[in-house]
XYZ file of C-alpha atoms in Angstrom:
602
model
C -0.310 0.270 -0.300
C 2.747 2.125 0.253
C 2.866 4.768 -2.580
C -0.262 5.007 -3.454
C -0.843 8.682 -2.001
C -3.414 7.456 0.630
C -4.933 10.473 2.621
C -7.011 8.212 5.748
C -7.974 4.365 6.189
C -10.401 2.126 6.393
C -11.939 1.677 9.991
C -12.476 -1.972 9.206
C -8.816 -2.536 8.366
C -8.718 -3.706 12.050
C -10.689 -6.867 11.294
C -7.677 -8.159 9.093
C -6.261 -10.092 12.640
C -4.207 -12.210 10.597
C -1.920 -9.680 9.096
C 1.547 -9.205 10.020
C 3.048 -6.946 7.115
C 1.515 -3.441 6.848
C 3.742 -0.924 4.119
C 1.835 2.819 4.204
C 5.241 4.625 3.361
C 5.255 7.722 1.163
C 1.552 8.623 1.013
C -0.172 11.596 2.847
C -1.843 9.594 5.812
C -2.206 12.597 8.362
C -3.872 10.187 11.271
C -4.547 6.487 11.890
C -7.654 4.792 12.778
C -7.577 3.340 16.076
C -8.461 -0.163 14.700
C -4.817 -0.441 13.810
C -4.468 -2.035 17.480
C -6.751 -4.903 17.016
C -3.969 -6.173 14.622
C -2.687 -8.270 17.179
C -0.213 -10.276 14.741
C 1.360 -7.758 13.196
C 4.676 -7.671 13.091
C 6.242 -5.047 11.201
C 4.640 -1.493 10.257
C 6.388 0.913 8.042
C 4.508 4.518 8.269
C 7.395 6.488 7.371
C 7.488 9.568 5.004
C 3.537 10.263 6.267
C 2.769 13.488 7.519
C 1.491 12.288 11.059
C 1.993 14.078 13.797
C 0.109 11.821 16.159
C 0.293 7.809 17.313
C -3.159 6.585 18.114
C -2.308 5.122 21.429
C -4.137 1.246 20.437
C -1.155 1.286 19.089
C -0.060 -0.193 22.193
C -1.634 -3.201 21.978
C 0.588 -4.757 18.739
C 2.867 -7.254 21.540
C 4.157 -9.111 18.209
C 5.496 -5.517 17.492
C 8.766 -6.030 15.675
C 10.019 -3.389 12.856
C 8.021 0.073 13.226
C 9.520 3.376 11.490
C 7.936 6.362 11.924
C 8.795 10.314 10.435
C 10.352 11.618 13.246
C 10.280 15.187 11.500
C 6.338 15.781 11.230
C 5.752 13.442 14.420
C 4.794 15.470 17.446
C 3.588 12.767 19.642
C 5.209 10.643 20.815
C 8.122 12.816 21.284
C 11.568 12.520 19.278
C 13.355 11.330 22.464
C 11.105 8.404 22.471
C 11.235 7.574 19.015
C 15.098 7.179 19.398
C 14.646 4.217 22.306
C 13.415 1.838 19.637
C 10.346 0.283 19.404
C 9.405 -0.803 24.053
C 10.142 3.039 24.151
C 7.626 3.720 21.732
C 4.907 0.400 22.909
C 5.602 1.579 25.962
C 5.027 5.300 25.745
C 1.711 4.802 23.717
C -0.043 2.511 26.916
C 0.858 4.526 29.308
C -1.299 7.437 27.200
C -3.929 4.839 26.710
C -3.874 3.176 29.905
C -3.204 -0.569 28.970
C -1.541 -2.671 30.847
C 1.744 -4.571 30.503
C -0.544 -7.851 30.185
C -4.091 -8.597 28.241
C -5.468 -11.782 28.471
C -6.223 -12.981 24.447
C -9.727 -13.868 23.339
C -10.222 -17.948 23.550
C -11.700 -17.560 20.033
C -9.313 -14.804 18.187
C -7.128 -16.788 16.068
C -4.102 -15.536 18.001
C -5.216 -17.501 20.732
C -4.788 -20.753 19.602
C -2.265 -22.900 20.722
C 1.423 -21.880 19.684
C 2.146 -23.857 16.094
C 5.624 -25.457 16.680
C 6.796 -22.153 14.437
C 5.375 -19.360 17.042
C 6.734 -21.280 20.122
C 10.006 -21.135 18.287
C 10.186 -17.816 17.673
C 9.127 -16.938 21.475
C 12.990 -17.502 22.540
C 14.641 -15.524 20.439
C 11.563 -12.428 20.872
C 12.172 -12.556 24.273
C 15.750 -12.185 24.618
C 15.942 -9.491 22.669
C 13.456 -7.734 24.775
C 15.978 -8.302 27.528
C 19.203 -6.926 25.857
C 16.970 -3.798 25.044
C 16.262 -3.055 28.826
C 20.083 -3.097 29.323
C 20.288 -0.757 26.325
C 17.813 1.458 28.314
C 19.198 1.000 31.800
C 22.590 2.222 29.938
C 20.846 5.068 27.707
C 19.080 6.270 31.120
C 22.224 5.870 32.905
C 24.378 8.029 30.565
C 20.953 10.489 30.296
C 21.002 10.970 34.002
C 24.713 11.959 33.690
C 24.297 14.062 31.345
C 21.717 16.759 33.101
C 23.463 16.082 36.017
C 26.361 18.001 34.328
C 24.000 20.669 32.548
C 22.370 20.977 35.927
C 26.270 21.743 37.654
C 26.659 24.289 34.195
C 23.094 25.608 34.957
C 23.772 26.239 38.630
C 27.430 28.015 37.734
C 26.083 30.061 35.111
C 23.332 30.935 37.622
C 25.491 31.898 40.261
C 27.837 34.281 37.621
C 24.410 35.601 36.396
C 23.266 36.320 40.024
C 27.035 38.568 40.844
C 26.628 39.637 37.325
C 23.015 41.467 38.142
C 24.381 42.354 41.233
C 27.571 44.801 40.099
C 24.504 46.115 37.500
C 22.635 46.670 40.059
C 25.110 48.636 42.460
C 26.180 50.913 38.907
C 22.050 51.548 38.265
C 21.946 53.052 41.875
C 25.433 55.132 41.856
C 24.213 56.207 38.510
C 20.321 57.020 40.395
C 21.981 58.649 43.099
C 24.443 60.765 40.518
C 20.756 61.536 38.423
C 19.568 62.965 41.563
C 22.222 65.432 42.112
C 21.683 66.535 38.870
C 18.473 66.285 38.511
C 18.187 68.461 42.447
C 21.189 71.321 40.678
C 18.494 71.540 38.330
C 15.755 72.427 39.900
C 17.773 75.164 42.123
C 18.625 76.669 39.354
C 15.522 76.289 37.805
C 13.733 77.752 40.759
C 16.082 80.784 40.804
C 14.934 81.289 37.511
C 11.624 80.819 38.339
C 12.159 83.545 41.518
C 14.251 86.440 39.380
C 11.538 86.162 36.343
C 9.139 86.273 38.884
C 10.475 89.458 40.543
C 10.961 90.749 37.094
C 6.868 90.179 36.653
C 6.222 91.977 39.747
C 8.960 95.100 38.766
C 6.813 95.514 35.366
C 3.633 95.328 37.001
C 4.449 98.333 39.568
C 5.552 99.788 36.569
C 2.958 99.120 34.696
C 0.487 101.056 38.102
C 3.246 104.281 38.151
C 2.876 104.813 34.345
C -0.981 104.705 34.390
C -0.830 106.636 37.550
C 0.985 109.217 35.926
C -0.616 109.030 32.609
C -4.494 110.111 34.546
C -2.757 112.631 36.371
C -1.338 114.300 33.345
C -4.138 113.851 31.522
C -6.231 115.007 34.351
C -4.308 118.171 34.507
C -3.886 119.093 30.847
C -7.622 118.953 30.919
C -8.195 121.152 33.307
C -5.452 123.597 31.951
C -6.582 123.162 28.907
C -10.128 123.607 28.941
C -9.933 128.042 29.506
C -7.289 128.128 26.601
C -9.605 125.964 24.096
C -12.780 128.240 24.993
C -10.881 131.479 24.296
C -9.478 129.813 20.895
C -12.915 128.777 19.622
C -14.293 132.189 20.654
C -11.941 133.506 18.475
C -12.273 130.792 15.412
C -15.703 131.171 14.985
C -15.524 135.301 15.096
C -12.877 134.483 11.891
C -15.239 131.843 10.384
C -18.360 134.311 10.997
C -16.445 137.355 8.858
C -18.136 138.370 6.262
C -16.651 139.163 3.304
C -15.994 142.534 2.043
C -15.148 142.398 -1.501
C -16.059 139.414 -3.458
C -13.841 136.660 -4.847
C -12.033 136.823 -8.445
C -11.952 134.177 -11.231
C -8.639 133.016 -10.584
C -9.009 132.689 -6.448
C -12.207 130.938 -7.738
C -11.194 128.673 -9.349
C -8.024 128.047 -7.090
C -10.222 127.448 -3.702
C -12.160 124.980 -6.449
C -9.086 123.028 -7.494
C -8.654 122.462 -3.988
C -11.753 121.580 -3.313
C -11.570 118.929 -5.737
C -8.341 117.816 -4.565
C -9.383 116.916 -0.666
C -12.993 114.815 -2.525
C -11.254 113.390 -4.807
C -8.509 112.255 -2.059
C -11.911 111.143 -0.334
C -13.415 109.086 -3.139
C -10.150 107.443 -3.865
C -10.430 106.142 -0.790
C -13.646 104.976 -1.013
C -12.991 103.939 -4.046
C -10.590 101.309 -3.495
C -12.149 100.460 -0.222
C -15.105 99.245 -2.707
C -13.109 98.203 -5.946
C -11.672 95.592 -3.166
C -14.358 94.185 -1.542
C -16.358 93.854 -5.070
C -12.982 92.399 -6.482
C -13.601 89.964 -4.122
C -16.693 89.234 -4.803
C -16.565 88.478 -8.366
C -13.491 86.209 -7.469
C -15.554 84.055 -5.284
C -19.028 83.907 -7.836
C -17.340 83.930 -11.462
C -13.970 82.991 -13.619
C -11.441 85.148 -14.231
C -12.617 86.625 -17.158
C -16.157 87.315 -16.271
C -14.010 88.969 -12.991
C -12.226 91.242 -14.952
C -15.406 92.578 -16.989
C -17.627 93.350 -14.232
C -14.479 95.157 -12.700
C -13.856 96.836 -16.140
C -17.397 97.853 -15.668
C -17.181 98.890 -12.097
C -13.878 101.026 -13.149
C -16.068 103.104 -15.805
C -18.836 103.176 -13.364
C -16.647 104.824 -10.471
C -14.594 106.997 -12.944
C -17.738 108.512 -14.324
C -19.667 108.993 -11.376
C -16.300 110.533 -9.965
C -16.070 112.973 -13.181
C -19.301 113.729 -13.097
C -18.893 114.605 -9.088
C -16.003 116.832 -9.663
C -18.617 118.911 -12.941
C -20.963 119.214 -9.745
C -19.056 120.663 -6.842
C -18.473 124.073 -8.450
C -22.158 124.484 -8.894
C -23.779 122.509 -5.927
C -23.690 123.982 -2.545
C -24.747 121.314 -0.776
C -20.961 119.512 -2.033
C -18.869 122.370 -1.275
C -20.498 122.458 2.782
C -19.448 118.754 2.847
C -15.927 119.790 1.450
C -15.953 122.068 4.455
C -17.330 120.535 6.770
C -14.732 117.537 6.560
C -12.067 120.020 6.132
C -13.061 121.588 9.501
C -13.316 118.124 11.534
C -9.691 117.788 10.630
C -8.842 120.805 11.053
C -10.352 120.967 14.395
C -7.427 121.310 17.263
C -9.800 119.635 20.350
C -10.849 116.832 18.279
C -6.815 116.184 17.348
C -6.585 116.694 21.058
C -9.092 114.001 22.362
C -8.281 111.765 19.611
C -4.689 111.192 20.998
C -5.676 111.419 24.243
C -7.813 108.141 23.574
C -5.323 106.773 22.066
C -2.823 107.184 24.860
C -6.069 105.725 27.080
C -6.489 103.127 25.419
C -2.521 102.751 24.595
C -2.469 102.517 28.499
C -5.522 99.332 28.816
C -3.348 96.771 26.117
C -0.422 97.522 28.344
C -2.388 96.250 31.789
C -3.980 93.433 29.935
C -0.840 92.346 28.370
C 0.583 92.421 31.880
C -1.851 90.416 33.170
C -1.718 87.624 30.914
C 1.666 87.618 32.462
C 0.800 87.179 35.295
C -1.715 84.825 35.114
C 0.756 82.841 32.922
C 3.245 82.746 35.462
C 0.333 81.852 38.692
C 1.346 84.942 40.391
C -1.983 86.238 42.470
C -0.458 89.574 43.386
C -1.633 92.404 42.821
C -4.671 91.757 41.510
C -6.834 94.464 43.250
C -4.339 97.621 41.980
C -4.489 95.920 38.167
C -8.586 96.793 38.539
C -8.400 99.518 40.198
C -6.259 101.091 37.138
C -8.249 100.020 34.590
C -11.476 101.397 36.474
C -10.200 104.474 36.438
C -8.450 103.991 32.189
C -12.496 103.144 31.471
C -13.515 106.257 33.449
C -11.330 108.263 31.583
C -11.902 106.909 28.525
C -15.491 107.121 29.120
C -15.723 110.929 29.387
C -13.234 111.021 26.368
C -15.711 109.274 24.325
C -18.156 111.776 25.512
C -15.980 114.673 24.521
C -15.610 113.636 21.567
C -18.898 113.160 20.563
C -19.864 116.493 21.563
C -17.269 118.365 20.550
C -18.569 116.617 16.406
C -22.489 117.983 17.756
C -20.787 121.107 18.440
C -19.408 121.633 15.115
C -22.494 120.292 13.392
C -23.476 122.963 15.027
C -21.846 125.665 14.338
C -22.258 124.527 10.395
C -26.655 124.699 10.874
C -25.377 128.155 11.825
C -23.076 129.230 9.630
C -25.854 128.007 7.125
C -27.856 130.108 8.440
C -26.428 133.625 9.193
C -24.809 133.508 5.275
C -26.577 136.232 2.710
C -28.509 134.904 0.083
C -26.680 136.557 -2.623
C -22.959 135.283 -1.438
C -22.759 132.088 -3.485
C -19.444 131.604 -2.276
C -19.468 131.292 1.035
C -18.590 128.279 1.469
C -15.947 128.587 -0.324
C -14.408 131.618 1.781
C -15.001 129.547 4.554
C -12.548 126.409 3.081
C -10.194 129.121 2.411
C -9.831 130.058 5.117
C -9.581 127.226 6.936
C -6.586 126.117 4.585
C -5.318 129.388 5.452
C -5.198 128.621 9.076
C -3.227 125.448 8.423
C -2.034 123.995 12.380
C 1.120 123.142 13.677
C 0.091 119.571 14.609
C -1.370 118.844 10.920
C 2.096 118.995 9.044
C 3.183 116.366 12.491
C 0.540 113.683 10.858
C 1.188 113.816 7.304
C 2.117 111.159 5.088
C 4.714 113.142 2.801
C 8.062 111.887 2.182
C 9.847 115.171 3.845
C 12.031 115.419 0.788
C 9.420 115.042 -1.463
C 7.332 117.974 0.747
C 10.599 120.487 -0.460
C 10.945 119.739 -3.641
C 7.335 120.446 -4.440
C 7.718 123.545 -2.087
C 10.900 124.158 -4.434
C 9.121 124.023 -7.594
C 5.727 126.192 -6.724
C 3.621 123.227 -6.143
C 2.535 121.941 -3.152
C -1.439 122.042 -4.493
C 0.041 118.477 -5.547
C 1.247 117.148 -2.820
C -2.151 115.331 -1.903
C -1.237 113.340 -5.078
C 1.825 112.293 -4.025
C 0.904 111.246 -0.691
C -2.212 109.517 -1.700
C 0.303 107.193 -3.812
C 3.080 106.910 -1.332
C 5.869 109.014 -3.894
C 9.349 108.196 -1.640
C 11.896 110.285 -2.567
C 14.085 107.458 -4.176
C 10.768 106.868 -6.251
C 10.592 110.546 -7.556
C 14.580 110.764 -8.581
C 12.994 108.132 -11.609
C 10.466 110.148 -12.328
C 9.567 110.953 -16.165
C 6.658 113.869 -17.292
C 4.607 111.022 -18.286
C 4.730 109.618 -14.842
C 3.892 112.961 -12.980
C 0.659 112.615 -15.926
C -0.051 109.433 -14.033
C -0.788 110.515 -10.232
C -2.514 113.153 -11.744
C -0.026 116.394 -12.221
C -1.434 117.843 -15.735
C -0.450 121.375 -15.368
C 2.370 121.618 -18.066
C 4.179 124.318 -16.389
C 4.266 122.711 -13.277
C 5.289 119.768 -14.518
C 8.659 121.495 -15.811
C 9.171 123.490 -12.419
C 9.089 119.755 -10.556
C 11.466 118.141 -13.125
C 14.023 121.317 -13.194
C 13.922 121.248 -9.430
C 14.323 117.568 -9.405
C 17.303 117.707 -11.283
C 18.667 120.420 -9.142
C 18.025 118.353 -6.586
C 19.919 115.442 -7.896
C 22.787 117.535 -9.317
C 23.817 118.511 -5.107
C 22.875 115.230 -3.903
C 26.080 114.357 -6.071
C 28.069 116.413 -5.258
C 27.629 116.005 -1.743
C 28.486 112.600 -2.161
C 31.061 112.200 -0.319
C 29.202 112.813 3.298
C 26.175 111.380 4.200
C 23.296 112.640 2.403
C 20.530 111.437 5.181
C 20.812 113.569 8.716
C 21.124 111.668 12.293
C 18.055 109.042 12.606
C 17.340 110.948 16.104
C 16.554 113.984 14.394
C 13.880 115.582 12.714
C 14.810 115.614 9.042
C 13.105 118.995 8.749
C 12.318 121.876 10.920
C 8.664 121.892 11.818
C 6.562 124.464 9.753
C 5.756 128.051 12.306
C 2.282 128.322 13.165
C 1.179 130.960 11.483
C -1.816 133.198 13.138
C -4.910 134.790 11.440
C -4.783 137.741 10.846
C -7.673 139.096 13.351
C -4.927 137.921 16.166
C -1.941 139.475 15.055
C -1.671 141.675 17.860
C -2.464 138.641 20.387
C 0.797 137.133 22.985
C 0.346 133.523 21.286
C -2.021 131.809 20.062
C -3.235 128.256 21.642
C -0.137 124.985 22.077
C -1.200 122.045 21.605
C -3.649 121.171 24.908
C -1.433 118.266 26.350
C 1.447 118.913 27.882
C 4.405 116.203 25.933
C 4.174 112.937 27.688
C 7.239 110.267 27.555
C 6.376 107.935 24.412
C 4.127 104.955 25.417
C 4.933 101.178 23.936
C 1.431 99.036 23.807
C 3.216 95.617 24.991
C -0.126 94.425 24.268
C -0.969 90.436 22.973
C -0.858 91.340 19.453
C -2.805 88.064 18.397
C -6.716 87.204 19.812
C -6.597 85.025 23.273
C -10.075 82.976 21.106
C -8.681 82.379 17.391
C -4.858 82.955 17.397
C -4.997 84.758 13.782
C -6.661 88.653 13.992
C -5.044 91.078 15.943
C -6.913 92.305 19.071
C -9.523 95.362 18.282
C -11.831 95.471 21.008
C -12.198 96.810 25.093
C -14.602 94.813 26.862
C -16.871 96.680 29.387
C -16.516 97.021 32.578
C -13.496 94.948 32.813
C -11.392 96.983 30.743
C -9.589 94.210 29.198
C -7.641 93.658 25.226
C -7.452 90.691 24.298
C -10.566 89.742 21.758
C -10.782 90.732 17.453
C -13.602 92.200 16.766
C -15.163 88.822 15.089
C -14.414 86.882 17.854
C -15.921 89.923 20.389
C -19.338 89.130 18.160
C -19.765 85.595 19.692
C -18.701 86.179 23.247
C -20.770 86.832 26.098
C -18.189 86.691 28.863
C -14.341 88.280 29.093
C -11.698 84.990 28.086
C -9.902 86.558 30.890
C -12.085 87.779 33.871
C -14.722 85.726 33.203
C -16.655 88.816 33.641
C -20.240 89.688 31.999
C -20.097 92.405 28.832
C -21.645 94.743 29.028
C -20.727 96.146 25.492
C -17.656 96.468 23.396
C -15.994 99.332 22.344
C -13.763 99.260 19.493
C -9.904 100.420 19.152
C -9.680 103.836 17.327
C -5.608 102.895 17.062
């Protein structure tokens, strides 16, 4: 039955009781039936080269078995050392596994239970002799095995002793390392504690500086307001008298055109800012909803429409009195010293609130619980001062509006150029404070002043023209920024050439003044003609203050993307942007219920 690729054997195979030789080599048997144990006369059983993993325990009943081959590579039960002990060792193992006694009675009905024939009886003696020799060999093998086990045990004990010695040394080394590391950690903790104490002292010093700075600012602002209100009242009376002064002579045609040009420039600058904002907003909307081609077409239409509207507005300015009045109102607000003073004081208070908020955030990050009440008291004083300044600003705007109403009621019916005259009067009384906030480059202003082209300063300021950019300007560039008068362009180019030549001659020496000095002396304060005999015109309302650095958190504490732009009332913290503040009911820093949100003016 060998080499037949058998995968299983039938159970009925155990009924062939007289079978003596069974060769099952080179098959695919993975298991054997228990009925093979019933082949009591079986003497040879060949199972090699089969994927067997276990032998059935009932094979222990095969007492006549003399030859047995098994696949040692795949066989798991019995183990390899048992199989190497021979047939007796394997059968003994199977008997113990199956609880089969060493001697069993044979059934008289079975063929093998008949009295042995002469050939059978002659066979039993050599079998017993072979079995005794096998047992003697087994004893020798066991003795040698015990000796090997003893040697292995002694070697294992020595290895364990050596390993224990090594473990003791390693443990001592680890303990020493832990002691050294603990010392280093203790030193680092001491160093960190010292740094933390120094940081705490620095924070407390900053808090004290912030408190003293806020107290000084409040004191100065209060003293300045008390001292300046009287002078501002006198200045307002003088200004009102000048603005209400009636014209004795009419305007000439040339002066009328000059004033109209100046008003057009003012309105053009305002309209340019509005147009730029509208263009930016419209461009963003078109870019989200249409493709590039449609966006360009729509933008072109919008620009054309804006250009036509601007031309139409410029044409109507010369004839419509309402537009002239609006231009006068805008210029009056820009020239008003009291409004500028109030705005400046509001900015100082807002910067101080930002500084106190940043100091409190640093205190919370370092877990310092000091100066809480003092900071809250400072914020309360600053908030009261800010609210009073806001009310003063609103009151001043109302006063200016009422003044316009009074002037309009008192003007003569036949005086059609009334607002033009008032506009020119304000232009003639340009205060020093206005020069200090101009955005035009000082060198560009000098060139325009030398070229008698100051009227076009707004064009250069709007286009952010610097002195370096002006060096490479041509006649076409001047036309592009709105200088349309031929004589003025030639004059600017001539003065520019002289300026460049002078710069080349002075090249060995530094061409720019030191950084800490102003690049040009401030223009003198011009007094109205009606007050030439007065000793002095009112000076800026607030005394000079040291520069204030608003060291506040530049990022919103909620979204961490946009800058802080909202003051929370009544706590006074400045820690959120406008978008995040619109969704909040409590201050993120102090959890105070919000009553009002004030937009920063800076």
